[in-house]
XYZ file of C-alpha atoms in Angstrom:
636
model
C 181.130 163.248 39.116
C 177.743 164.921 39.042
C 175.284 164.235 41.826
C 171.953 162.646 40.884
C 169.202 165.175 40.332
C 165.465 165.023 39.948
C 164.350 166.783 36.814
C 161.627 167.182 34.340
C 162.695 167.816 30.748
C 166.413 168.611 30.568
C 169.074 168.591 27.887
C 166.622 167.476 25.174
C 165.658 164.307 27.006
C 162.072 163.366 27.831
C 160.997 163.834 31.438
C 161.684 161.068 33.945
C 158.023 160.092 34.008
C 157.863 159.813 30.201
C 161.073 157.768 30.160
C 159.749 155.255 32.684
C 156.371 155.031 30.947
C 158.039 154.365 27.575
C 160.641 151.890 28.838
C 160.181 148.394 27.425
C 160.358 146.799 30.901
C 159.056 149.326 33.431
C 156.097 150.304 31.258
C 154.599 146.896 32.086
C 154.301 147.846 35.774
C 151.145 149.499 37.184
C 151.208 153.278 36.974
C 150.787 153.572 40.749
C 154.015 151.572 41.308
C 155.930 153.781 38.884
C 154.575 156.884 40.584
C 155.858 155.607 43.944
C 159.242 154.896 42.373
C 159.581 158.409 40.945
C 160.232 159.854 44.404
C 163.520 157.920 44.566
C 164.641 158.101 40.935
C 167.541 160.387 39.979
C 169.227 161.543 36.776
C 173.004 161.615 36.259
C 175.509 162.624 33.584
C 178.655 160.494 33.193
C 181.765 161.990 31.617
C 184.097 160.061 29.327
C 186.428 157.826 31.343
C 184.307 158.006 34.504
C 183.292 154.748 36.231
C 179.566 154.240 36.606
C 180.208 151.448 39.118
C 183.062 149.092 39.942
C 183.217 145.348 40.368
C 182.477 144.305 43.959
C 180.819 147.571 44.982
C 177.423 147.182 46.748
C 174.769 146.750 44.073
C 172.363 149.292 45.523
C 171.378 150.995 42.244
C 170.132 149.864 38.831
C 170.942 152.154 35.910
C 168.623 152.826 32.976
C 170.887 154.223 30.246
C 169.402 157.008 28.161
C 172.375 157.230 25.796
C 176.070 156.493 25.708
C 178.513 153.612 25.559
C 180.373 151.751 28.312
C 183.216 149.284 28.553
C 182.569 146.296 30.811
C 185.500 144.556 32.474
C 186.061 142.123 35.316
C 186.430 138.450 36.200
C 182.980 137.645 34.845
C 183.650 138.980 31.343
C 187.277 137.915 31.153
C 188.161 140.730 28.758
C 186.971 144.247 28.094
C 183.830 144.382 25.968
C 181.803 147.238 24.545
C 178.227 147.872 25.635
C 175.943 150.373 23.918
C 172.246 150.906 24.509
C 169.962 149.437 21.868
C 166.983 151.842 21.772
C 164.790 149.177 20.175
C 165.410 146.481 22.810
C 164.615 146.108 26.488
C 168.320 145.971 27.283
C 169.050 149.579 28.188
C 170.125 148.667 31.712
C 173.364 148.242 33.581
C 173.649 146.739 37.050
C 170.762 144.306 36.460
C 172.518 141.720 38.629
C 171.257 143.729 41.612
C 167.682 142.849 40.641
C 168.566 139.182 40.334
C 169.905 138.837 43.874
C 173.604 139.772 43.677
C 175.044 141.777 46.563
C 177.778 143.408 44.488
C 178.260 144.406 40.869
C 179.812 141.667 38.711
C 181.693 144.023 36.383
C 183.170 147.497 36.189
C 181.375 149.888 33.829
C 183.364 152.870 32.469
C 181.903 155.475 30.118
C 183.506 155.545 26.658
C 181.766 158.830 25.819
C 179.588 161.379 27.640
C 176.534 159.421 28.736
C 173.272 159.902 30.614
C 171.670 157.434 33.029
C 168.649 157.240 35.316
C 169.431 155.826 38.764
C 166.793 153.605 40.381
C 167.289 152.156 43.886
C 167.699 148.384 43.814
C 165.123 147.876 46.558
C 162.414 149.547 44.474
C 163.237 147.470 41.401
C 163.351 144.238 43.392
C 159.945 144.880 44.924
C 158.550 145.561 41.469
C 160.152 142.435 40.005
C 158.988 140.232 42.889
C 155.416 141.479 42.493
C 155.418 141.013 38.698
C 157.218 137.856 37.447
C 156.998 139.079 33.860
C 159.185 142.072 34.735
C 161.722 139.831 36.483
C 161.912 137.627 33.366
C 162.552 140.676 31.217
C 165.414 141.716 33.495
C 166.870 138.219 33.071
C 166.670 138.651 29.303
C 168.219 142.114 29.542
C 171.068 140.753 31.667
C 171.696 137.950 29.172
C 171.860 140.419 26.261
C 174.298 142.594 28.193
C 176.523 139.573 28.755
C 176.984 138.766 25.071
C 180.697 138.350 25.859
C 180.076 136.667 29.226
C 180.125 132.892 29.638
C 178.683 132.601 33.126
C 175.017 132.177 33.835
C 173.102 134.808 35.851
C 172.315 133.835 39.427
C 168.836 132.498 40.101
C 166.301 134.910 41.597
C 166.842 135.597 45.253
C 170.219 133.841 45.427
C 173.053 135.524 47.307
C 176.573 134.214 47.032
C 178.079 133.056 50.262
C 174.781 133.116 52.119
C 174.436 130.498 54.801
C 171.543 129.669 56.995
C 172.007 129.916 60.720
C 171.092 126.920 62.746
C 167.622 127.187 64.173
C 167.712 128.209 67.831
C 166.549 125.728 70.381
C 162.803 126.379 70.817
C 162.842 127.029 74.585
C 159.934 129.494 74.441
C 157.805 127.052 72.471
C 158.483 124.201 74.884
C 157.722 126.363 77.916
C 154.587 127.687 76.230
C 153.160 124.279 75.366
C 153.913 122.953 78.852
C 152.244 126.030 80.366
C 149.208 125.507 78.120
C 148.733 121.956 79.358
C 149.409 122.816 83.004
C 147.063 125.831 83.036
C 144.275 123.839 81.382
C 144.767 120.981 83.877
C 144.938 123.382 86.814
C 141.725 125.173 85.793
C 139.973 121.850 85.314
C 141.038 120.526 88.733
C 140.345 123.799 90.537
C 136.943 124.317 88.956
C 135.982 120.684 89.659
C 136.720 121.124 93.370
C 134.452 124.185 93.430
C 131.568 121.959 92.438
C 130.890 123.618 89.095
C 128.968 121.855 86.357
C 130.937 119.694 83.958
C 130.362 121.940 80.914
C 131.441 125.023 82.867
C 134.630 123.260 83.996
C 135.480 122.145 80.468
C 134.827 125.560 78.948
C 136.908 127.362 81.595
C 139.837 125.017 80.933
C 139.528 125.491 77.169
C 139.439 129.298 77.443
C 142.445 129.296 79.797
C 144.514 127.190 77.394
C 143.580 129.491 74.496
C 144.792 132.528 76.474
C 148.151 130.860 77.160
C 148.523 130.068 73.466
C 148.027 133.772 72.757
C 150.419 134.936 75.462
C 153.286 132.733 74.225
C 152.389 133.368 70.555
C 152.711 129.666 69.822
C 150.250 129.724 66.927
C 148.647 132.381 64.689
C 146.212 134.640 66.542
C 143.137 133.137 64.874
C 144.037 129.550 65.850
C 143.080 129.630 69.589
C 139.508 130.861 68.916
C 139.073 128.107 66.316
C 140.426 125.603 68.838
C 137.795 126.808 71.324
C 135.025 126.391 68.732
C 135.958 122.848 67.780
C 136.489 121.702 71.389
C 133.130 123.158 72.427
C 131.468 121.160 69.643
C 133.390 117.921 70.220
C 132.734 117.963 73.982
C 129.059 118.810 73.385
C 129.263 121.844 75.678
C 126.743 123.820 73.587
C 124.909 123.075 70.317
C 127.080 123.573 67.188
C 124.858 126.380 65.888
C 125.711 128.397 69.029
C 129.432 127.595 68.822
C 129.689 128.910 65.239
C 127.081 131.670 65.551
C 129.785 134.303 65.102
C 130.225 133.303 61.465
C 126.558 134.132 60.832
C 126.625 137.477 62.645
C 126.250 140.879 61.055
C 129.663 141.903 62.431
C 131.367 139.116 60.478
C 129.738 140.074 57.182
C 130.293 143.771 57.837
C 134.024 143.178 58.224
C 134.148 140.935 55.144
C 132.353 143.530 53.029
C 134.438 146.491 54.122
C 137.595 144.477 53.482
C 136.304 143.924 49.940
C 135.622 147.612 49.337
C 139.036 148.457 50.799
C 140.655 145.953 48.429
C 139.232 147.822 45.434
C 140.678 151.082 46.795
C 144.126 149.542 47.202
C 144.267 147.650 43.910
C 142.950 150.559 41.884
C 145.536 152.978 43.306
C 142.840 155.434 44.372
C 144.322 155.928 47.844
C 147.745 156.801 46.434
C 146.218 159.221 43.930
C 144.292 160.954 46.720
C 147.504 161.305 48.748
C 149.268 162.933 45.796
C 146.321 165.226 45.171
C 146.407 166.376 48.790
C 150.172 166.951 48.527
C 149.658 169.039 45.414
C 147.103 171.232 47.189
C 148.683 171.864 50.598
C 151.637 174.216 51.161
C 155.075 172.659 50.671
C 156.265 172.314 54.273
C 157.064 169.531 56.724
C 154.091 170.519 58.921
C 151.617 170.008 56.097
C 153.258 166.761 55.029
C 152.630 165.471 58.559
C 149.015 166.607 58.261
C 148.754 164.712 54.970
C 150.076 161.514 56.549
C 147.669 161.783 59.458
C 144.636 162.737 57.372
C 145.304 159.903 54.905
C 145.207 157.382 57.736
C 142.136 159.037 59.206
C 140.349 158.880 55.847
C 141.115 155.168 55.535
C 140.015 154.323 59.094
C 136.275 153.846 58.436
C 136.710 152.085 55.073
C 139.718 149.804 55.698
C 138.959 148.050 59.006
C 142.465 146.777 59.724
C 145.346 148.796 61.110
C 147.814 146.505 59.334
C 146.076 146.979 55.998
C 146.051 150.750 56.479
C 149.756 150.646 57.269
C 150.433 148.674 54.080
C 148.615 151.385 52.104
C 150.250 154.366 53.823
C 153.811 153.100 54.282
C 154.921 153.781 50.667
C 153.775 157.407 51.096
C 155.793 157.671 54.333
C 158.843 155.977 52.780
C 158.730 158.465 49.899
C 158.712 161.403 52.315
C 161.448 159.896 54.481
C 163.667 159.253 51.472
C 163.169 162.722 50.037
C 163.845 164.420 53.406
C 167.293 162.754 53.798
C 166.907 161.983 57.535
C 169.901 161.777 59.859
C 170.359 159.637 62.978
C 167.599 160.228 65.570
C 165.980 162.750 63.239
C 163.086 164.671 64.838
C 161.379 165.313 61.505
C 161.472 161.588 60.709
C 159.942 160.853 64.124
C 157.214 163.416 63.400
C 156.394 161.737 60.083
C 156.345 158.276 61.700
C 154.182 159.482 64.580
C 151.709 161.183 62.236
C 151.365 157.949 60.268
C 150.795 155.887 63.426
C 148.309 158.438 64.746
C 146.328 158.553 61.523
C 146.047 154.773 61.534
C 145.198 154.210 65.202
C 143.983 157.343 66.980
C 140.366 157.177 65.817
C 140.160 153.399 65.429
C 137.676 153.054 68.303
C 135.578 156.034 67.159
C 134.421 154.418 63.899
C 132.628 151.088 64.161
C 134.633 149.791 61.194
C 137.899 151.281 62.472
C 139.329 147.940 63.598
C 138.167 144.310 63.878
C 137.996 144.504 67.683
C 135.127 147.013 67.404
C 133.056 144.540 65.437
C 133.914 141.776 67.887
C 132.633 143.961 70.736
C 129.504 144.819 68.744
C 128.895 141.117 68.194
C 129.200 140.491 71.946
C 126.518 143.059 72.817
C 123.001 141.904 73.519
C 120.620 142.354 70.593
C 119.116 145.591 71.926
C 122.548 147.227 72.337
C 123.617 146.015 68.887
C 120.545 147.634 67.353
C 121.128 150.893 69.258
C 124.792 151.259 68.267
C 125.055 150.630 64.557
C 127.577 152.596 62.486
C 126.148 156.118 62.725
C 124.946 155.872 66.326
C 128.327 154.484 67.351
C 130.031 157.444 65.668
C 127.718 159.977 67.357
C 128.280 158.442 70.789
C 132.061 158.366 70.284
C 132.335 161.726 68.498
C 133.011 163.936 71.521
C 135.789 161.659 72.785
C 137.226 161.468 69.285
C 137.191 165.248 68.868
C 138.982 165.753 72.181
C 141.599 163.120 71.301
C 142.095 164.829 67.941
C 142.726 168.194 69.612
C 145.053 166.624 72.176
C 146.924 164.758 69.432
C 147.785 167.921 67.520
C 148.561 169.852 70.706
C 150.870 167.111 71.957
C 152.494 166.805 68.518
C 153.298 170.511 68.577
C 154.873 170.213 72.027
C 156.954 167.113 71.273
C 157.970 167.783 67.649
C 157.981 171.584 67.504
C 161.737 171.714 66.774
C 161.471 169.588 63.604
C 163.598 170.901 60.756
C 161.963 172.344 57.657
C 161.680 170.309 54.488
C 159.837 170.653 51.192
C 159.286 168.570 48.059
C 159.394 170.398 44.709
C 155.892 170.470 43.289
C 157.320 169.272 39.978
C 157.938 165.833 41.518
C 154.318 165.538 42.662
C 153.054 166.728 39.287
C 155.290 164.153 37.558
C 153.828 161.400 39.760
C 150.285 162.499 38.947
C 151.262 162.622 35.287
C 152.394 158.995 35.451
C 149.065 157.980 37.008
C 147.156 159.670 34.204
C 143.356 160.098 34.315
C 141.156 158.125 36.690
C 140.992 154.506 35.607
C 137.780 152.490 35.510
C 138.898 150.642 38.661
C 139.437 153.927 40.488
C 135.968 155.093 39.466
C 134.584 151.791 40.720
C 136.361 152.228 44.064
C 135.168 155.821 44.458
C 131.562 154.933 43.643
C 131.629 151.941 46.013
C 132.873 154.051 48.920
C 130.317 156.756 48.117
C 127.440 154.264 48.041
C 128.624 152.713 51.313
C 128.759 156.099 53.032
C 125.313 157.042 51.713
C 123.945 153.665 52.826
C 125.262 154.294 56.326
C 124.000 157.873 56.518
C 120.500 156.991 55.330
C 120.076 153.685 57.157
C 117.091 155.125 59.031
C 115.381 155.734 55.673
C 115.988 152.467 53.815
C 115.641 150.339 57.029
C 118.299 147.853 55.909
C 120.930 146.886 58.490
C 124.338 148.298 57.585
C 126.107 144.896 57.353
C 123.718 143.854 54.593
C 124.162 147.175 52.778
C 127.911 146.587 52.800
C 127.495 142.958 51.724
C 125.262 144.056 48.837
C 127.980 146.425 47.598
C 130.603 143.667 47.810
C 128.310 141.262 45.937
C 127.814 143.767 43.113
C 131.598 144.332 42.928
C 132.187 140.593 42.632
C 129.440 140.104 40.031
C 130.726 142.885 37.771
C 134.450 142.197 38.145
C 135.407 144.982 40.552
C 136.745 142.353 42.969
C 138.280 139.241 41.432
C 139.852 136.071 42.760
C 143.253 137.709 43.112
C 141.907 140.570 45.240
C 139.842 138.197 47.385
C 142.886 136.016 48.023
C 145.470 138.706 48.681
C 143.636 141.778 49.997
C 141.008 140.327 52.328
C 142.451 139.478 55.729
C 140.988 136.006 56.149
C 142.893 135.331 59.354
C 141.232 138.348 60.953
C 137.838 137.203 59.695
C 138.372 133.757 61.238
C 139.445 135.425 64.476
C 136.337 137.637 64.586
C 133.877 134.886 63.645
C 135.234 132.470 66.264
C 135.430 135.052 69.067
C 131.909 136.474 68.775
C 130.360 133.234 70.040
C 132.280 133.358 73.337
C 129.668 135.302 75.302
C 126.677 133.163 74.231
C 128.634 130.065 75.242
C 129.580 131.688 78.557
C 125.923 132.443 79.177
C 124.800 128.858 78.455
C 127.531 127.361 80.644
C 126.959 129.807 83.520
C 130.522 131.111 83.344
C 129.281 134.712 83.031
C 127.528 134.421 86.402
C 130.693 133.001 87.968
C 132.788 135.888 86.628
C 130.284 138.479 87.859
C 130.350 136.885 91.312
C 134.152 137.002 91.630
C 134.391 140.559 90.290
C 131.600 141.863 92.479
C 133.970 144.358 94.107
C 134.550 145.968 90.701
C 130.823 145.867 90.022
C 130.272 147.817 93.234
C 132.386 150.657 91.850
C 130.511 150.369 88.561
C 127.187 150.811 90.356
C 128.114 153.455 92.926
C 131.021 155.437 91.443
C 131.378 155.219 87.686
C 134.331 157.701 87.582
C 136.267 155.543 90.059
C 135.488 152.439 87.988
C 136.704 154.178 84.814
C 139.966 155.190 86.489
C 140.631 151.654 87.747
C 139.718 150.159 84.371
C 142.040 152.503 82.446
C 144.933 151.815 84.819
C 144.485 148.041 84.684
C 144.276 148.056 80.854
C 147.479 150.116 80.540
C 149.298 147.652 82.818
C 147.897 144.552 81.081
C 148.852 145.960 77.668
C 152.498 145.837 78.729
C 152.226 142.042 78.513
C 149.296 141.212 76.213
C 148.502 142.380 72.659
C 145.479 144.558 72.005
C 142.999 141.961 70.625
C 143.576 139.583 73.530
C 143.261 142.413 76.059
C 139.962 143.498 74.539
C 138.539 139.967 74.506
C 139.540 139.232 78.098
C 138.117 142.475 79.472
C 134.839 142.477 77.563
C 134.100 138.836 78.333
C 134.773 139.513 82.022
C 133.009 142.880 82.331
C 129.985 142.666 80.026
C 128.118 140.289 82.365
C 129.037 142.613 85.230
C 127.746 145.655 83.337
C 124.475 143.863 82.679
C 124.027 143.115 86.387
C 125.075 146.653 87.405
C 122.768 148.424 84.955
C 125.605 150.144 83.069
C 125.510 150.393 79.282
C 127.783 147.731 77.735
C 128.689 150.262 75.053
C 130.338 152.563 77.616
C 132.397 149.703 79.006
C 133.268 148.369 75.554
C 134.234 151.777 74.168
C 136.529 152.547 77.104
C 138.216 149.150 76.724
C 138.678 149.658 72.974
C 140.013 153.208 73.373
C 142.518 152.377 76.119
C 143.632 149.069 74.586
C 144.644 150.981 71.439
C 147.152 153.011 73.503
C 150.725 151.814 73.838
C 154.107 152.932 75.189
C 156.613 150.747 73.358
C 156.690 149.619 69.741
C 156.431 145.918 70.679
C 152.936 146.599 72.054
C 151.640 147.776 68.671
C 151.466 145.370 65.741
C 151.317 148.030 63.042
C 154.249 149.915 64.631
C 156.323 146.726 64.390
C 155.157 146.388 60.787
C 156.256 149.955 60.049
C 159.656 149.446 61.690
C 160.244 146.399 59.502
C 159.335 148.386 56.389
C 161.593 151.306 57.343
C 164.400 148.898 58.215
C 164.231 147.290 54.775
C 164.439 150.750 53.227
C 167.510 151.670 55.305
C 165.724 154.123 57.621
C 166.184 152.104 60.802
C 167.459 154.467 63.520
C 166.982 157.537 61.326
C 164.150 158.867 63.473
C 163.994 159.761 67.157
C 161.986 156.930 68.726
C 162.435 158.545 72.155
C 160.196 161.416 71.041
C 157.523 158.927 70.034
C 157.769 157.269 73.460
C 157.297 160.656 75.175
C 154.345 161.379 72.895
C 152.740 158.027 73.793
C 153.024 158.746 77.526
C 151.271 162.087 77.101
C 148.568 160.648 74.834
C 147.708 157.855 77.279
C 146.889 160.588 79.786
C 145.091 162.424 76.992
C 142.884 159.401 76.261
C 141.913 159.108 79.924
C 141.152 162.852 80.057
C 139.002 162.620 76.921
C 136.995 159.713 78.404
C 136.310 161.591 81.654
C 135.389 164.772 79.753
C 132.860 162.758 77.698
C 130.771 161.689 80.709
C 128.434 164.760 80.565
C 128.028 164.212 76.820
C 127.055 160.588 77.364
C 124.586 161.632 80.053
C 123.102 164.085 77.561
C 122.666 161.220 75.062
C 121.092 159.157 77.873
C 123.714 156.431 77.514
C 124.630 156.689 81.204
C-alpha cells in the first residue's frame, strides 16, 4: 500500500487544487474553505486487489476517486456489486457514509484495477457539509447513486448508530448557585439597611451582589446579569431610565458594534486567511517563522477584531493546518510553541489597543468625560505603547527560553502556492474588507484633523458597508457578537448609577487604606493591585474581574488625584494574564477545537504553564518600567 502524498501535477492527473475546484460537489464551497482543506488532503494509488477500506473500520476518511473501479461488498449490499466513477456525475466518492454521520464504513471497497483516489479527512468534509446544506444534500445524492444495488436507506444527518444520551446529572451547582444568589442579596440588603444607608443605595448594592454571584456560579450567560441590573434599577426607580440604559447610547458601544462589522467583512471575505498564506509564502520555511506568523496574525487582528474569541475563530484553522502538517507526538514541544504563539498573538497586546477587547471599551465608557476625550484610540495606543513594546520583547525572550528545544519542521512551498491558487485573485469582498480597514485606520490616525470622534468614524464605515451590501443580514446575525454588545452596553452605566446612589463614596470610604497607598506610594499600590488581581483571577473570569476592580477603584482614583487611565490600564493588563487554561476563555475554545481535530494531548501544556508564570512577572515588570514614560507624558 502506498502512503498518501501531497502533490501537484503527477502521473498525468490535474493538481489537487484543480481537482477540488472542478469537482461537482466541492466546487460549490467557498475557495477559502477549500484552501484550508488542502493542507490535510492526500493522494494515493491503489493496486488491483487492494482494499481501500473495510466494513466496520472507523470512517475517518472520505475518498474522491480520480479513476478506477471497485467492488463493494458487505451486509448492506448483500452481494458484491461493481462501482466505477462516472466522470459526468457528482458521484465520484466512496466512504460518503462518514459525512452522513456513520462511525464506520458500511461496505468493503476493493480495487478491481489500478486506481487513484484523493483522501480527505472526514472532519473537514463534515464541517463543510454542516456549513453548506447544499453540499450535504449532494453527498446524500452521491451516496444514493453509489448504492444502486443497496436496499437500505442512508442514515439521517448527524445520526450515529448505538448512540445513547446519558442521563442529565443532578444540578447541584445550579441549586447551590441560586440559593447563594438569594442569600447574598438578602444579606447585603439587611447589612446595608442596618448601616443606615439610603433605600436606593441598599437596593443597588443588593442587586450588584446578586449579579456577581450569578457570574461566579455561571448560572446564566455572561450578558444576563448586567441586563438584570438594568431592569431592576428601572423597576425599583433607583435612577431615571435614561441613566440606567445610557451605556447603549455611549460611543464605546457603537465603536464596538462598528469594529465587529468591519471584522465580519474580513472574516467572510477570506482576507485574513489570504494574508496568512501570503505571509507563509514570504517567510523562510521553518518552525520558528511559522510561530512568528501565528503570533503576527493575531497581533494584526487585535485592533480590528475586538474579541479574543472571534480572533481565535479566525486563527484556529491556520493553527490546525500547521499542527496537522507537523505530525505532533504526545506532549510535543513544537505543538506547544505553536499553541502559545497563537494565544500570545490574540491576547498579549489586547490592553494596548483600545479596540483590542470589549473590556477596554467598557473601561473607556466608565471614565469621566474628560478622561474619555483624552484617551481615544491613538492617545490610548501612545500611552500604552511603551508597556506593549516591553511585553513584546519579554514575550519573544521568554518563548526562546521555554521552547528553544522545539524540533524543526517545514511545509513545502508548493502546498502554500496550491492554496493561494485555489483562492485565486482578490475578490470584490476582499477588496471591500481591505478598503474598509484602510479607511478606519486613516480615520483614527487623522482624527485630530477631521475632528470627528472615532466611534462615529467607525459607525460611518459600517453604515456604508450595510448600504452597499458589504455587510448583509447573514453577517450581522452570525459574525457580530451581540451577547458581548449587550454585556458592554449594560455594564457602562454602572458607574453613573453608583454615583447617583452614593455607592461610589461608600466604596472609597471602605478602601481608604488602599487609597492611602495610591496617594503616597504609587509603586506600592501597583504591586498590591497586581498581586490581588492575579489571586482573584484564579477564581473569577477576566471580564468580571475588570468590572469589579474598576467600579471599586475609579472613585478612589478620583479622590486620590490619580489618573483613572493608569488604574484602568493596569487592571486590564493584569486581568488578561492567566496561569491555567480554565482562566482563559479563548484557551478553552482552542482546546475544544484541537480536541475535535484529534490533537488533544499532542502538545506540552506544562511548557505553556511555565511560560505563563514567567509572563505574569514580565507584565508586572513592564508596568513598573513604564512609570517614567507615563511621567514624561504627564499622565502621572
